[in-house]
Structure formats: C-alpha cells, structure tokens
Coordinates of C-alpha atoms and ligand atoms in Angstrom, one line a residue:
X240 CA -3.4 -6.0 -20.1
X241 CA -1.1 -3.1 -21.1
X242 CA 0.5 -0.2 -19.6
X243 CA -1.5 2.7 -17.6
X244 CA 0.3 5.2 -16.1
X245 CA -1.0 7.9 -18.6
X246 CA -2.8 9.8 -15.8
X247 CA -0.1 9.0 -13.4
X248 CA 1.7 12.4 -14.4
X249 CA -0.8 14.8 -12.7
X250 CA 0.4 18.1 -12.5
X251 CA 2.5 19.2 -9.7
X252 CA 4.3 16.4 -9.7
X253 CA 7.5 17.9 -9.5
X254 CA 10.1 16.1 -6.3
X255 CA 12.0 13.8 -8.6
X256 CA 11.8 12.4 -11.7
X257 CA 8.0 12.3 -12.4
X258 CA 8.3 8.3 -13.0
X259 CA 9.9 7.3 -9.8
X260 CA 7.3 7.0 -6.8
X261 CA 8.6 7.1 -3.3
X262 CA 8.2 5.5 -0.1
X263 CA 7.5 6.8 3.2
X264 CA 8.0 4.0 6.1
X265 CA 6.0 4.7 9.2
X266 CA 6.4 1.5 11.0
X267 CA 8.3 3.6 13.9
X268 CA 5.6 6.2 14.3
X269 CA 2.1 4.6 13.0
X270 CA 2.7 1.1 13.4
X271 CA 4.1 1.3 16.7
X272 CA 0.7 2.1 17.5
X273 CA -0.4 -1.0 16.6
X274 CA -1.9 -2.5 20.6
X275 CA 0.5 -4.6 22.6
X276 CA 3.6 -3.1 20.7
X277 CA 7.0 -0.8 22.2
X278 CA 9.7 -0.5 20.8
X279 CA 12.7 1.0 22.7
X280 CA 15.5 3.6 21.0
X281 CA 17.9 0.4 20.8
X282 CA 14.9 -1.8 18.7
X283 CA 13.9 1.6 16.5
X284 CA 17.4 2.2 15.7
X285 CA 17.8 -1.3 14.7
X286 CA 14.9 -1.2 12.4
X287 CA 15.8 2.2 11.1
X288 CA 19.2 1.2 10.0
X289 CA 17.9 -1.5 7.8
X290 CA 15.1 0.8 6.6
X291 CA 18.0 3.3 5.2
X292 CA 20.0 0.3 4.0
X293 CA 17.0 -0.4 2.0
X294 CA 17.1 3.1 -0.3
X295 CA 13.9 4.0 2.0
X296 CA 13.4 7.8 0.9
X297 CA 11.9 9.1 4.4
X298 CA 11.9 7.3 7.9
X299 CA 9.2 8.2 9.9
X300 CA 10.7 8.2 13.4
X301 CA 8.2 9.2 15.5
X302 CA 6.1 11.8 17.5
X303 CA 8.5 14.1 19.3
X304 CA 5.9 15.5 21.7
X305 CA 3.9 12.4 22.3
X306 CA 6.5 11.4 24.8
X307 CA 10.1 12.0 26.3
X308 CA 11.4 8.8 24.9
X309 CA 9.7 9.6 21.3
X310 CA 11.6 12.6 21.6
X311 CA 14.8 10.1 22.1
X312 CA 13.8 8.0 19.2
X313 CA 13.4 10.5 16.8
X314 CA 16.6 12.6 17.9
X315 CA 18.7 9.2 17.9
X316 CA 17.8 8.4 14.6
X317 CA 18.2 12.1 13.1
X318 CA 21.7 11.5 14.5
X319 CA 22.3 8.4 12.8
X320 CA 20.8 8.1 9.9
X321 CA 22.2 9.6 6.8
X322 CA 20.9 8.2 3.4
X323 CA 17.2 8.8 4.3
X324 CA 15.0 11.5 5.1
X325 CA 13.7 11.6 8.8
X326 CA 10.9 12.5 9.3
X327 CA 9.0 14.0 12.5
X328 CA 5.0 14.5 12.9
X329 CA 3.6 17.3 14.8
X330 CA -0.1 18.5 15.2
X331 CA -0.4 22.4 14.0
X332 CA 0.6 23.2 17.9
X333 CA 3.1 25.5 18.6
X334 CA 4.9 23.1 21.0
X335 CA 4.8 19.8 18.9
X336 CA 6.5 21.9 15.8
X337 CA 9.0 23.1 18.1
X338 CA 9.4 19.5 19.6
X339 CA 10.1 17.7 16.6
X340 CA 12.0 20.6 14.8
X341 CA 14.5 20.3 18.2
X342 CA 14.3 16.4 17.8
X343 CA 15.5 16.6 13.9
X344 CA 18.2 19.2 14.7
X345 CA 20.7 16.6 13.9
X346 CA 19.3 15.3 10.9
X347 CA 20.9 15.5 7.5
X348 CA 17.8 15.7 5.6
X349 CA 14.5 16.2 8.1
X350 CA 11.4 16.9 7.6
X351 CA 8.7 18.1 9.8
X352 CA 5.5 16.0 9.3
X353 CA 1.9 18.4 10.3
X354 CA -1.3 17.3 10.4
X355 CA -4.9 18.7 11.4
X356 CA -8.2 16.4 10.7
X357 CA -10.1 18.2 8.3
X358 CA -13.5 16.0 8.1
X359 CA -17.0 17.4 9.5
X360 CA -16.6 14.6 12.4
X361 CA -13.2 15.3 13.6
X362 CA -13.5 18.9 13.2
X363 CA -16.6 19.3 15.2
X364 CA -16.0 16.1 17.9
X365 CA -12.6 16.0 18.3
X366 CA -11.0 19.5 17.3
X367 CA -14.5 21.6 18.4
X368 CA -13.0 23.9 15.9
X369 CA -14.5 25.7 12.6
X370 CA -13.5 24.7 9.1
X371 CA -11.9 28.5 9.0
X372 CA -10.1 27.7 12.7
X373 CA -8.3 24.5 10.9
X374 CA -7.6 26.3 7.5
X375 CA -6.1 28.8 10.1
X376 CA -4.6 26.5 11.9
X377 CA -2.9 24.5 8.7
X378 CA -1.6 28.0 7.6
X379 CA 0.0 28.6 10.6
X380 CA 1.5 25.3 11.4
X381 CA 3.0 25.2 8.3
X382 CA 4.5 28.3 8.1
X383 CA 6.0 27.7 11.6
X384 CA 7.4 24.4 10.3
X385 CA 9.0 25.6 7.3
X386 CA 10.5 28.4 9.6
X387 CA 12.2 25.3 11.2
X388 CA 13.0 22.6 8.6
X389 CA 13.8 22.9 4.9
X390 CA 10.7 20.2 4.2
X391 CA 7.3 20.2 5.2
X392 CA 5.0 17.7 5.1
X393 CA 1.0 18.0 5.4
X394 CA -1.3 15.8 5.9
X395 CA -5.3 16.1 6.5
X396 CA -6.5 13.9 8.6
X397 CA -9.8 11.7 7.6
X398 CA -9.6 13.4 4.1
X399 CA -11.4 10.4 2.7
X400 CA -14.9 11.7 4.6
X401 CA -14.0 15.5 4.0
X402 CA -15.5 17.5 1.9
X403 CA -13.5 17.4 -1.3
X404 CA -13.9 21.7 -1.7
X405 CA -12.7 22.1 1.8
X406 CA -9.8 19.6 1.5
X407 CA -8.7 21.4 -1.8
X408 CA -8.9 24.9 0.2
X409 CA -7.0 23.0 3.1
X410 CA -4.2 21.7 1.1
X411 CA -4.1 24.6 -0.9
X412 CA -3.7 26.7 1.6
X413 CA -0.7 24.2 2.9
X414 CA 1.4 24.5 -0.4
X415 CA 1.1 28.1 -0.2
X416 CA 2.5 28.5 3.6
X417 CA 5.6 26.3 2.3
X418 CA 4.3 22.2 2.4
X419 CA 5.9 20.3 -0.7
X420 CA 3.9 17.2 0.3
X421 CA 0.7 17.0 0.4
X422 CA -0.4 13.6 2.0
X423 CA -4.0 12.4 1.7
X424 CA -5.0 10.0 4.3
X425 CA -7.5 7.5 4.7
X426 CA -7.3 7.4 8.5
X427 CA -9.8 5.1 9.2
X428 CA -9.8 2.1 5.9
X429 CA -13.1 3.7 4.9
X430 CA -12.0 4.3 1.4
X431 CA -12.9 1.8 -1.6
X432 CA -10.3 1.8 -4.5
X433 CA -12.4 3.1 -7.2
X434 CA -13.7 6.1 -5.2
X435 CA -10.4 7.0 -3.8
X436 CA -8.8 6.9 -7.4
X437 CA -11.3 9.7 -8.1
X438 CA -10.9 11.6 -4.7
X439 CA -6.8 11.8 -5.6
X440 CA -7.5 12.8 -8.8
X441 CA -10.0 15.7 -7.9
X442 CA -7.6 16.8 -5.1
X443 CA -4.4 16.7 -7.8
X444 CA -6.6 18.7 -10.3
X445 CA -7.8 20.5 -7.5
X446 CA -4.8 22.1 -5.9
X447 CA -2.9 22.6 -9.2
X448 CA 0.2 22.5 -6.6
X449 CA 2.8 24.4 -8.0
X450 CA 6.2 22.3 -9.3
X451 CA 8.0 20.6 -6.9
X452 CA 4.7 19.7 -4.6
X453 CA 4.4 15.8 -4.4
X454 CA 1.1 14.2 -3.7
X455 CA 1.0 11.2 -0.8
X456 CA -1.4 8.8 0.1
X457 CA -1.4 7.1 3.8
X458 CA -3.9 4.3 3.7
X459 CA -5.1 2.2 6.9
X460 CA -6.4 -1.6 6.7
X461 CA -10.3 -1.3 8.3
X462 CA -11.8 -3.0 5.2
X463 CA -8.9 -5.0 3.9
X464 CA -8.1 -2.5 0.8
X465 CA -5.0 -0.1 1.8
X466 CA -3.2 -2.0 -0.7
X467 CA -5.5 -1.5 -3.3
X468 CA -6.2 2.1 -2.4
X469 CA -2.9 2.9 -2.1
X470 CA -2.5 2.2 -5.4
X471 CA -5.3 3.3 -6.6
X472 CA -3.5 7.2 -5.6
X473 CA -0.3 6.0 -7.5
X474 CA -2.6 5.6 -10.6
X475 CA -4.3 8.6 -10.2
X476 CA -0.7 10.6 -9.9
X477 CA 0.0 10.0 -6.2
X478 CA 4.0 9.8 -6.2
X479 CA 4.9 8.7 -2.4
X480 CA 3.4 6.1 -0.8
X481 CA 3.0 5.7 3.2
X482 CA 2.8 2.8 5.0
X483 CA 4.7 0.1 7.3
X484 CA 6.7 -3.2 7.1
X485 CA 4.1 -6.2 7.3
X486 CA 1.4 -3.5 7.4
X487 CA 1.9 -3.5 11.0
X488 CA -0.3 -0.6 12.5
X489 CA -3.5 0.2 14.5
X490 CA -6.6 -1.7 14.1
X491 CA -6.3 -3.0 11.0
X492 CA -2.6 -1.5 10.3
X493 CA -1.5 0.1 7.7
X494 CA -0.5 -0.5 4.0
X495 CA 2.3 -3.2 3.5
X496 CA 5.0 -1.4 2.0
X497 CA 6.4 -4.5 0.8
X498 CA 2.8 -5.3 -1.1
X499 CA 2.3 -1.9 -2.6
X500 CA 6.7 -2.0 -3.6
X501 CA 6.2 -5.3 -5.0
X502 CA 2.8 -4.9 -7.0
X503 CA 4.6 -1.9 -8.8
X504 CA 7.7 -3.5 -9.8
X505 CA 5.9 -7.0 -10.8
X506 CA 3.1 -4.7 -12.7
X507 CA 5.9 -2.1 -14.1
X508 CA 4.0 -2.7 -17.3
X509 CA 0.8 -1.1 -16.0
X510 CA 2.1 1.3 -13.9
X511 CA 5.3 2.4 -15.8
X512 CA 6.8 3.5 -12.5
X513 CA 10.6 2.7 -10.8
X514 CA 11.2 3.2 -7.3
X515 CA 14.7 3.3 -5.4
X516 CA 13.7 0.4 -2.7
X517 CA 16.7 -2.8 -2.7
X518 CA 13.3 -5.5 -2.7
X519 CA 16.1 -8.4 -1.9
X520 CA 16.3 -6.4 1.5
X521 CA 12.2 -6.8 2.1
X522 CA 12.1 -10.6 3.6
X523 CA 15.2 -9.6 6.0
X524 CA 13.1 -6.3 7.5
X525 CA 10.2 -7.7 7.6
X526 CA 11.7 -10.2 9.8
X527 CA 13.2 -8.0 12.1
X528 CA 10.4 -5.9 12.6
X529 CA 8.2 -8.8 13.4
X530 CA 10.8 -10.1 16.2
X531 CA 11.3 -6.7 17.5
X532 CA 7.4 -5.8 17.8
X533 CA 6.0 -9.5 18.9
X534 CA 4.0 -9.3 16.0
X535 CA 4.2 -12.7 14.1
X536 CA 3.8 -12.3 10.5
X537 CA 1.3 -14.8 9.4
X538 CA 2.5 -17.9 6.7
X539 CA 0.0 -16.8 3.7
X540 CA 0.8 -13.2 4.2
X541 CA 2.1 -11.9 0.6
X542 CA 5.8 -11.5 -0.1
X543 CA 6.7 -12.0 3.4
X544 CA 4.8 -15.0 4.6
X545 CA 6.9 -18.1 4.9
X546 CA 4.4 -19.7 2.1
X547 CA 4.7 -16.9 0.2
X548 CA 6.8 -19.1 -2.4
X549 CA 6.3 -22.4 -1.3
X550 CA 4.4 -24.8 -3.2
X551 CA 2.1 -27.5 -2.1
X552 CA 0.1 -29.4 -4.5
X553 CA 1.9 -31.7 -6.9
X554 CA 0.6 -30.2 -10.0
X555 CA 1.8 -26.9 -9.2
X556 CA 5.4 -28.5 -8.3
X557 CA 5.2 -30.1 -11.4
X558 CA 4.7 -26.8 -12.9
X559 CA 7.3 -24.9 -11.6
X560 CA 10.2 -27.5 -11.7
X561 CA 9.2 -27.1 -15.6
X562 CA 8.8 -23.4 -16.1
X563 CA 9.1 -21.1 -12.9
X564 CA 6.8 -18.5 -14.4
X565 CA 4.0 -21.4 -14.3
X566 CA 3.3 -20.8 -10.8
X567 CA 5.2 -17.7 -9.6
X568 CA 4.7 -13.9 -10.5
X569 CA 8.3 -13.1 -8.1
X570 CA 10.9 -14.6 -7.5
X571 CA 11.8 -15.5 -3.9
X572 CA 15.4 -13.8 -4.4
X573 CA 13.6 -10.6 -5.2
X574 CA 12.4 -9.9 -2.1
X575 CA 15.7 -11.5 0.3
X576 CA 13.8 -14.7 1.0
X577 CA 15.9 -17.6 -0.6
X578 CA 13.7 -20.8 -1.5
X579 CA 16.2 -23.0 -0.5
X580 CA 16.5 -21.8 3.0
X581 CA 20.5 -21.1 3.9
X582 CA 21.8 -23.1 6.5
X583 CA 24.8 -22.8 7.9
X584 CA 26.5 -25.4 10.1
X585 CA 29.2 -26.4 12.8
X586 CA 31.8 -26.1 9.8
X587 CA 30.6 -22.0 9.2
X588 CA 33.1 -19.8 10.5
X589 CA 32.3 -16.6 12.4
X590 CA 32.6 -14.8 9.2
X591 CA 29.8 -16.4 7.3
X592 CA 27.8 -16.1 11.0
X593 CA 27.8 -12.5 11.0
X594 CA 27.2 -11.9 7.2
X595 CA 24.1 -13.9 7.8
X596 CA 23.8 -11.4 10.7
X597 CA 23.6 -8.6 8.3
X598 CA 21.7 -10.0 5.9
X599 CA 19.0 -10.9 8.5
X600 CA 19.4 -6.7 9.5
X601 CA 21.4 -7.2 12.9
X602 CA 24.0 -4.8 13.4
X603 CA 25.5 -6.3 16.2
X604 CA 28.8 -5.4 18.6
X605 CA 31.7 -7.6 18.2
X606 CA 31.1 -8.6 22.0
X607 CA 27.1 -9.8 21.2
X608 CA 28.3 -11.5 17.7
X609 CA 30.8 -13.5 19.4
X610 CA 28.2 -14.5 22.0
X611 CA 25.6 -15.7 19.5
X612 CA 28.2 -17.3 17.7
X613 CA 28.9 -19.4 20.7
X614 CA 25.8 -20.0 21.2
X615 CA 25.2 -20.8 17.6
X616 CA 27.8 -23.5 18.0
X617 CA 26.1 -24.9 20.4
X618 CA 23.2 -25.4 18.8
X619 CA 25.0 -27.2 15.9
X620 CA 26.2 -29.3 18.7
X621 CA 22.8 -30.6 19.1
X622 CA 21.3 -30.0 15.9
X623 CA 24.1 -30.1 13.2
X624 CA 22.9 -27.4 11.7
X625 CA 20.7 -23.9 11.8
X626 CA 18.5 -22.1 9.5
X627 CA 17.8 -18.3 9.4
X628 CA 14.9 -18.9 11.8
X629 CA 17.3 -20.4 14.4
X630 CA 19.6 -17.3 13.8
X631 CA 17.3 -14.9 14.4
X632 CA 15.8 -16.7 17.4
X633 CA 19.1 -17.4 18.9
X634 CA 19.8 -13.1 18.3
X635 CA 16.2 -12.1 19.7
X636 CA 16.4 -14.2 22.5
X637 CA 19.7 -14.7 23.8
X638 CA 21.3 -11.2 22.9
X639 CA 18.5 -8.6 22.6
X640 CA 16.2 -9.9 25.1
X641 CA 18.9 -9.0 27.9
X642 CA 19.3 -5.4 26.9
X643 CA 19.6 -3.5 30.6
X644 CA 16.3 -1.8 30.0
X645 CA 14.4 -5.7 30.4
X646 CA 13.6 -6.3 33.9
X647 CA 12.7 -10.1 34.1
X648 CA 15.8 -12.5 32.9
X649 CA 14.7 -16.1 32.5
X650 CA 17.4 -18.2 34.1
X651 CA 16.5 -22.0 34.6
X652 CA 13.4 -24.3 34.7
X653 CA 12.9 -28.1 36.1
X654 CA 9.4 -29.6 35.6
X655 CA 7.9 -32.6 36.7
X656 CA 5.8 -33.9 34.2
X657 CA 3.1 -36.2 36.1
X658 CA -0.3 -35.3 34.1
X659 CA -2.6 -33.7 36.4
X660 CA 0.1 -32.9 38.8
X661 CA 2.8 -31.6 37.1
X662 CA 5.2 -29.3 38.9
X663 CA 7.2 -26.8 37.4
X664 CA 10.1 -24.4 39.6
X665 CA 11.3 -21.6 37.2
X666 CA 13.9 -19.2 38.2
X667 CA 14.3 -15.4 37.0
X668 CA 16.9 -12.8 38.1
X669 CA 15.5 -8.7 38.5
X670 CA 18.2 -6.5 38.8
X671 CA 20.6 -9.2 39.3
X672 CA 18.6 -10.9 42.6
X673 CA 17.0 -14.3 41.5
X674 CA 14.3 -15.2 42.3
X675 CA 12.2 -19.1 42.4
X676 CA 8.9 -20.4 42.6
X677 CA 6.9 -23.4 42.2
X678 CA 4.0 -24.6 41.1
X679 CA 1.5 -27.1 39.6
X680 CA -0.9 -27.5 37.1
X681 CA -3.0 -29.7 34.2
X682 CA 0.0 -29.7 32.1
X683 CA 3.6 -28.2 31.9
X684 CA 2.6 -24.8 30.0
X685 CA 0.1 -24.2 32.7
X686 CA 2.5 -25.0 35.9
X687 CA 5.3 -22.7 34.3
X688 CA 3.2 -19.7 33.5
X689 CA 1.4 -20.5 37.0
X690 CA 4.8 -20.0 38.9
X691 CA 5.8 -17.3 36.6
X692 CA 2.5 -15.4 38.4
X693 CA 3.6 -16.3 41.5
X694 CA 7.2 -14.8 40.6
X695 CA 6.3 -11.7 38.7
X696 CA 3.2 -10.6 41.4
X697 CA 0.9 -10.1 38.6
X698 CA -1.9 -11.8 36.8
X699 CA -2.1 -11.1 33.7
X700 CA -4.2 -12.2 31.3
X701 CA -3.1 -14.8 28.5
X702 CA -4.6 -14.0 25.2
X703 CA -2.9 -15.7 22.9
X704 CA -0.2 -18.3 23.0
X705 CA 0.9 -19.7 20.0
X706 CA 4.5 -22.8 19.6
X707 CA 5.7 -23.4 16.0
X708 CA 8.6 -24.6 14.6
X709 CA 11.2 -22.1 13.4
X710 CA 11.9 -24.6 9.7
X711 CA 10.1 -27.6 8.3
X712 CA 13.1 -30.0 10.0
X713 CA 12.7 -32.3 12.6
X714 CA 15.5 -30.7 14.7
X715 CA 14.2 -27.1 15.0
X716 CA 13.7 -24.9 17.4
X717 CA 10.6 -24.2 18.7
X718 CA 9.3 -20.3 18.6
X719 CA 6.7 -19.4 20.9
X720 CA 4.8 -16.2 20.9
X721 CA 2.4 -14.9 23.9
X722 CA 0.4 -12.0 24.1
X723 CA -0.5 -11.2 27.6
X724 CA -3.6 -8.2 28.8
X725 CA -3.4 -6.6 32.2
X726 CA -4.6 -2.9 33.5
X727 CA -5.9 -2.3 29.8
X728 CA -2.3 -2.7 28.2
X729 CA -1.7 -5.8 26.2
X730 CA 1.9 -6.6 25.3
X731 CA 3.3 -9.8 23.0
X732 CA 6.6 -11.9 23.0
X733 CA 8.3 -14.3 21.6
X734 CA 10.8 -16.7 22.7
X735 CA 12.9 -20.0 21.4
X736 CA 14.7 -22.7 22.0
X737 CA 15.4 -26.4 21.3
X738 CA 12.8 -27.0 24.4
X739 CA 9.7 -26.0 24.0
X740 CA 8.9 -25.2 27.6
X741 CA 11.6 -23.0 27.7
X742 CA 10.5 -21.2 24.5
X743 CA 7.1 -20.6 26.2
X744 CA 8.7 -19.8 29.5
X745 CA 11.1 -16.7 27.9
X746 CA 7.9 -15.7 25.4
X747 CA 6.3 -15.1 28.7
X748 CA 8.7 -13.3 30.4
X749 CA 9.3 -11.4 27.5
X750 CA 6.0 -10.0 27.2
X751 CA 6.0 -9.4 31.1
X752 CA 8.9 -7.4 30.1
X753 CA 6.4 -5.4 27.1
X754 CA 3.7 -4.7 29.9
X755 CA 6.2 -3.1 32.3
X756 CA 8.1 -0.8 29.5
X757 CA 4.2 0.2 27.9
X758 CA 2.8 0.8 31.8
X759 CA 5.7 3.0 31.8
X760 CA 5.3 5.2 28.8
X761 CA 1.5 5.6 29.7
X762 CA 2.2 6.1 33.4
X763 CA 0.1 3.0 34.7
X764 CA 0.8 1.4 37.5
X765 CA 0.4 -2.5 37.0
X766 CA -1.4 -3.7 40.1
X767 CA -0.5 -6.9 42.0
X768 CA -3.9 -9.4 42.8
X769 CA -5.2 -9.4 45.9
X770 CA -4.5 -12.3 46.8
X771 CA -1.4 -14.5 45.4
X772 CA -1.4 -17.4 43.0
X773 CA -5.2 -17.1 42.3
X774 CA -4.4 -18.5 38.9
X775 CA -5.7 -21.5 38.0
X776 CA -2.6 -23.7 38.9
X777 CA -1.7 -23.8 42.4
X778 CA 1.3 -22.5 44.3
X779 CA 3.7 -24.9 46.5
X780 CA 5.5 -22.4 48.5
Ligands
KIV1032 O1 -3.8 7.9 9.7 C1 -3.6 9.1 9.7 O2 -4.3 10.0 9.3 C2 -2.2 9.5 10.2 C3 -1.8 10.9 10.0 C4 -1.1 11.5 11.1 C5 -1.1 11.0 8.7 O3 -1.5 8.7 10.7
ZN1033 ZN1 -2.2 6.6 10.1

C-alpha cells in the first residue's frame, strides 16, 4: 500500500499550506447536543483551554442565539482564548449573525459559522422555502457575516441528499458573497465512503472556489462511518475536518477527531498530509470531556479506550515484549495515554500533583489544587497510592461538582445492610440547608437512590447505572455513572470514591444536578409526584 494523496490537492485549496489539513472541534456546539448533556461556561471553558493547548485550529463555541447562556459561552471563550480560531454558528437570520458576531467581538481570530439546509426535504419540510429563497438566503447571510467578521464559514445543511447542481450553485454562490470555507455536511450519517468521496470531489470541481477557499467536511455517526467518510473528503481534497472529542454528539455523534487525527498521522504514507494537533494531548481531553459531559467513553473505543493499548492474549504479549510493531500500529505515548499507568503516591509532592493536573487538562486555582491535594493525601492514606483515574475522580467529584451553580451537595450516608431490609439515611445540603431522609429497600443501591427520591421531590427515572473500577488494582476507587429521565430531559453523572455506595450516591446527585441545569435552559419545570416515595423502596419518615 503506497501513498495517495494525488487528488488531495483539489483546486481551491488555498488557507494554508496545501498539505496540512485542519481541524475544527465542535464538541462545545454539536456534541453538546448529544441527549442528557450540559455543560456550564466554567466546564466549556475548561474543555476549550485544552482544545487550544492542543494546536486546535478553530473552536466551535457554540450558538450565540440558541440561548442566553450560549451567548455566555461563546463570548467567554472569544475572551480567552487566543491561539485558536473561535468560531460562532448562526442560521442566515439577521439576528443570529448579529448574535454571534456580538458574542465573538472579543475574539482574536473569530469566525462566524452560517448555515441553511439545502436538500429537497429540509427545504420544503422544515425551511417551506424555494431552492431560489435559500440561494437568496445564503447570499445574504453571508454577506451580512463577512460585514461582521474577517472569516466566514458556510455550511449546507443535508448536502449529502442535495442535489449536487443545486449545492454547487449554493456554495458557489457562498464564496462569492465572501465564505472562505465551504463545509459539506452529512447531517444525518446517511453518507457511505465511496459515494461521499465522489460527492466532495464533484462539489471541489464543481465550485472551482477561487484561492484561499478551503473545503470542509462535518460528518455524523447514523451508520457507523463518519470516520471513514470523513476521510474519504480528505482524499478527495477536503482540507478541514469537523467533528468532536470521543465523537461525542447527537444520535449517533459525530466524527472522533481523535480517530480521523490519528488515522492520518499513522497512514501519513497514504495520505501525505501533516496536521498542527499535539496527539500526546488526545488521551488527556478526551478524558476531560467525558467527565465533564457524563458521557463514559467505552474500553474498546479507538485511541481513547482504556483497551485501546492493552493486550490480552498471551501470544499477542509475547509478540510485543519482542517487537512492539507486532501488535501495535500507535504508540500509547502518542496519544498522552502512558501504558504503564503513572501513579503517584504519599511521597509526591504538591508539585508533581498539579503537573499531573495539567497533564490530565485541569487548570485549577491554587485554592482548589491545594484542596484536592489534601484530599489526594488522604487517599494515599488508605490506598498508598493513586492512579490518573483516582485524580481525575478526586477533581470531578470533590472540586468541580461543588461549583455554586450545583444545587444538590452530597454530605453523609449510613446504611444498614440487612438483605431485604436494608436501610439507608443520606444527607444533602441545598443552598447551604441540609437536609435527611430514610429509607429501605432490596439492597443498598436501591435504599439510597429510594431516599434520595424522597429528598430531592422527584422521581426520576433510572436508565442506566453503571460501578467500575477507576485501575486494574485491588485498592481503587470505584466510578459510578447514572443516567437519569424525567419530564422528557435525560441527564448523566458520575461519581467516585473508595465506597462504592457513595460513588453511586454522588453519581446520582450529580445527574439530579444535570436535570435541574437542562430544565433550566429549556424552560421545563420538573414536576414533583403526586404522591411521595412512590418508588419502589419505601420511606421511614
Ligand atoms: O450536522 C450539521 O449539518 C451541522 C451544521 C450546522 C454544520 O451541525
Ligand atoms: Zn452536525
């Protein structure tokens, strides 16, 4: 197999040198879409920070006009973040322009992201306009945007069921109003590789963008093959690639970024292309991102999974210890996950603690470093020692899960353990006030989430709950992650500890906390049962 990247120099490939693709992260815009997930300004800034650490060439923040705190998101990150393009979406509206033109205002290098669906179902179902009333509407939101930012993105919704004329007119029509990027999406995962190869290519040859225009594919998950289509567009001369950390998006999400980064560099001889991504900085993000969101990355996910470079079977062992190669196509270093995992201990001073901080992408106050590293020491108490897993746990829990914004704080639990009978009292503390409750059930998971219920006034619905251990050691910590449904929102959390009760207990609350902050930004009120503890564990008092 040799290298192809012959056709990868499409014309109007002018942004940057023509063999460098670039990346576009969307995990604060499109994958917070993904159900049960919320991220506050606090969470998105910590995510974006790392993302620019990273080299990412554009952050996309959010949706200015979707919401107030959107609007936040996206003007706190414009404000902060230097080293990367951030990047705004609007429809062609008048108002969402001038929304996320006002949100960038601080921004060292924004860009204004438009978009208008441009397939035969959108246009006539959801837009109820006429192909001419989009090409309109392109024109015009472009030009407005460029009136307002020095870059302009464009993107046609759906472009994979358009009809490939139209879409050439449509994008045609973008670069000449002032877009330099011209993003084709496949909205819905209804793309296959080999046919979206060919639709780049025609849209490419189509267009004949002038210089300087830069092609973009945005690929979603539906079928399993954003990966592969995504770089399927490289081949055919696509030069920046959209997607999110751990794919994390709607539906099926969105392409991995970390998949389509590391299939270029590990296949540089087929694809001849260099990108300015740190890969040692991928395992850390894609950590963060999954604490932050709830969304646990899952162990045989590539480059990111914990068994992403672990080996089982002797024979493969064998083969490694004797040739690396043998076995693996990347090295674990590449990507910022070290085989051996680190671990520091009670001898680590506070110095080594928050470098591992760092590396993990925690920018933490002096104030919240020295807390964790208390708590840290404590751990080694009982443990001697703590992996990254711990670390992170240890942060998410204990420091960032008591940001002011969180309305339940888990306090204290005693449980009774006495089979069929077992009694659990949990205590929680809402703005400062504790509060207790009791009560039984078939085993101690069920009697603390039942007086949980009875605490909280709500019950929701548990969907998923999920206890593993944070390393392969018999002294870890125990990460539990919930996912709870109530009034048609669904919200997930995590939680940890040395006691698994009490890393199911915070997981719980945690996600009560996700419901409340989602009702919020939709405006639903979460409604209290009719009658109290009508779970399936009963109440004592
Ligand atoms: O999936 C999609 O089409 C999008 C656009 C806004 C780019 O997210
Ligand atoms: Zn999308």
């Amino acid at each position: 197999m040799g290298k192809d990247n012959s056709e990868g120099q499409a014309g109007g490939q002018g942004a940057g040198p023509a063999g460098r693709v670039q990346f576009f992260d969307t995990t604060l815009r499109d994958g917070e879409q993904a159900a049960g997930v919320n991220l506050n300004v606090d969470e998105k800034l910590q995510i974006a920070r790392q993302l620019a650490r990273m080299n990412m060439d554009v952050i996309e923040a959010g949706f200015p006009a979707a919401s107030p705190g959107d609007f936040s998101c996206v003007q706190a990150i414009a404000r902060e973040i230097k080293t990367s393009t951030v990047c705004g979406l609007a429809r062609t509206r008048e108002g969402d322009i001038r929304a996320a033109a006002q949100a960038l205002a601080q921004a060292e290098n924004p860009r204004i992201h438009v978009f208008i669906a441009t397939s035969p179902i959108h246009m006539e179902y959801k837009l109820k306009m006429t192909p001419d009333e989009v090409l309109d509407q392109a024109r015009q939101g472009v030009l407005l945007a460029r009136s307002l930012a020095p870059e302009v993105e464009f993107s046609a919704e759906d472009a994979s069921r358009s009809d490939l004329e139209f879409l050439v007119k449509v994008f045609r029509t973008a670069a000449e109003a002032g877009a330099t990027i011209l993003n084709i999406p496949d909205t819905v995962g209804y793309a296959l590789p080999e046919e979206f190869y060919v639709l780049c290519r025609n849209v490419i040859e189509g267009v004949a963008a002038p210089a300087g225009v830069v092609y973009s594919v945005h690929a979603h998950n539906d079928l399993g093959l954003s990966v592969a289509n995504s770089l399927a567009a490289v081949r055919a001369g696509v030069r920046q690639v959209e997607g999110t950390i751990n794919g994390m998006g709607e539906r099926g999400g969105n392409s991995a970024l970390e998949e389509v980064a590391m299939a270029i560099r590990t296949r540089k001889d087929f694809y001849g292309l260099d990108f300015r991504l740190d890969t040692r900085r991928l395992y850390p993000v894609s950590r963060l991102v999954s604490r932050l969101s709830g969304v646990a990355v899952p162990p045989n996910k590539a480059v990111v999974g914990a068994n992403a470079f672990a080996h089982e079977a002797g024979i493969h062992q064998h083969g490694v210890l004797a040739k690396r190669e043998t076995y693996e196509i990347m090295r674990a270093e590449d990507v910022g996950s070290t085989p051996a995992v680190m671990v520091l201990g009670k001898h680590s001073g506070r110095h080594a603690f928050r470098d591992r901080l760092e590396f993990l992408g925690y920018n933490l106050t002096d104030t919240e470093v020295t807390r964790a590293f208390e708590i840290f020491k404590r751990l080694c108490d009982e443990k001697k020692d703590a992996t990254d897993g711990d670390i992170e746990a240890i942060v998410s829990d204990e420091i960032l899960s008591v940001q002011p914004e969180f309305r339940y704080e888990f306090k204290e639990y005693s449980m009774h353990v006495g089979g069929e009978n077992t009694t659990c009292t949990v205590t929680l503390s809402l703005e400062g006030k504790e509060l207790s409750d009791a009560a039984t059930g078939h085993g101690p998971i069920e009697a603390a989430y039942s007086a949980l219920k009875r605490i909280i006034h709500l019950q929701p619905r548990l969907e998923n709950f999920k206890i593993a251990a944070t390393s392969e050691r018999s002294n870890a910590m125990g990460e539990a992650q919930v996912t709870l449904a109530q009034d048609g929102i669904k919200a997930q959390g995590s939680g940890a500890s040395t006691d698994i009760i009490k890393a199911s207990i915070r997981a719980y609350v945690n996600a009560v906390n996700r419901l409340y902050a989602t009702a919020a930004v939709r405006k639903v009120a979460l409604t209290a049962p009719a009658a109290q503890g009508a779970g399936r564990g009963s109440a004592l008092r």
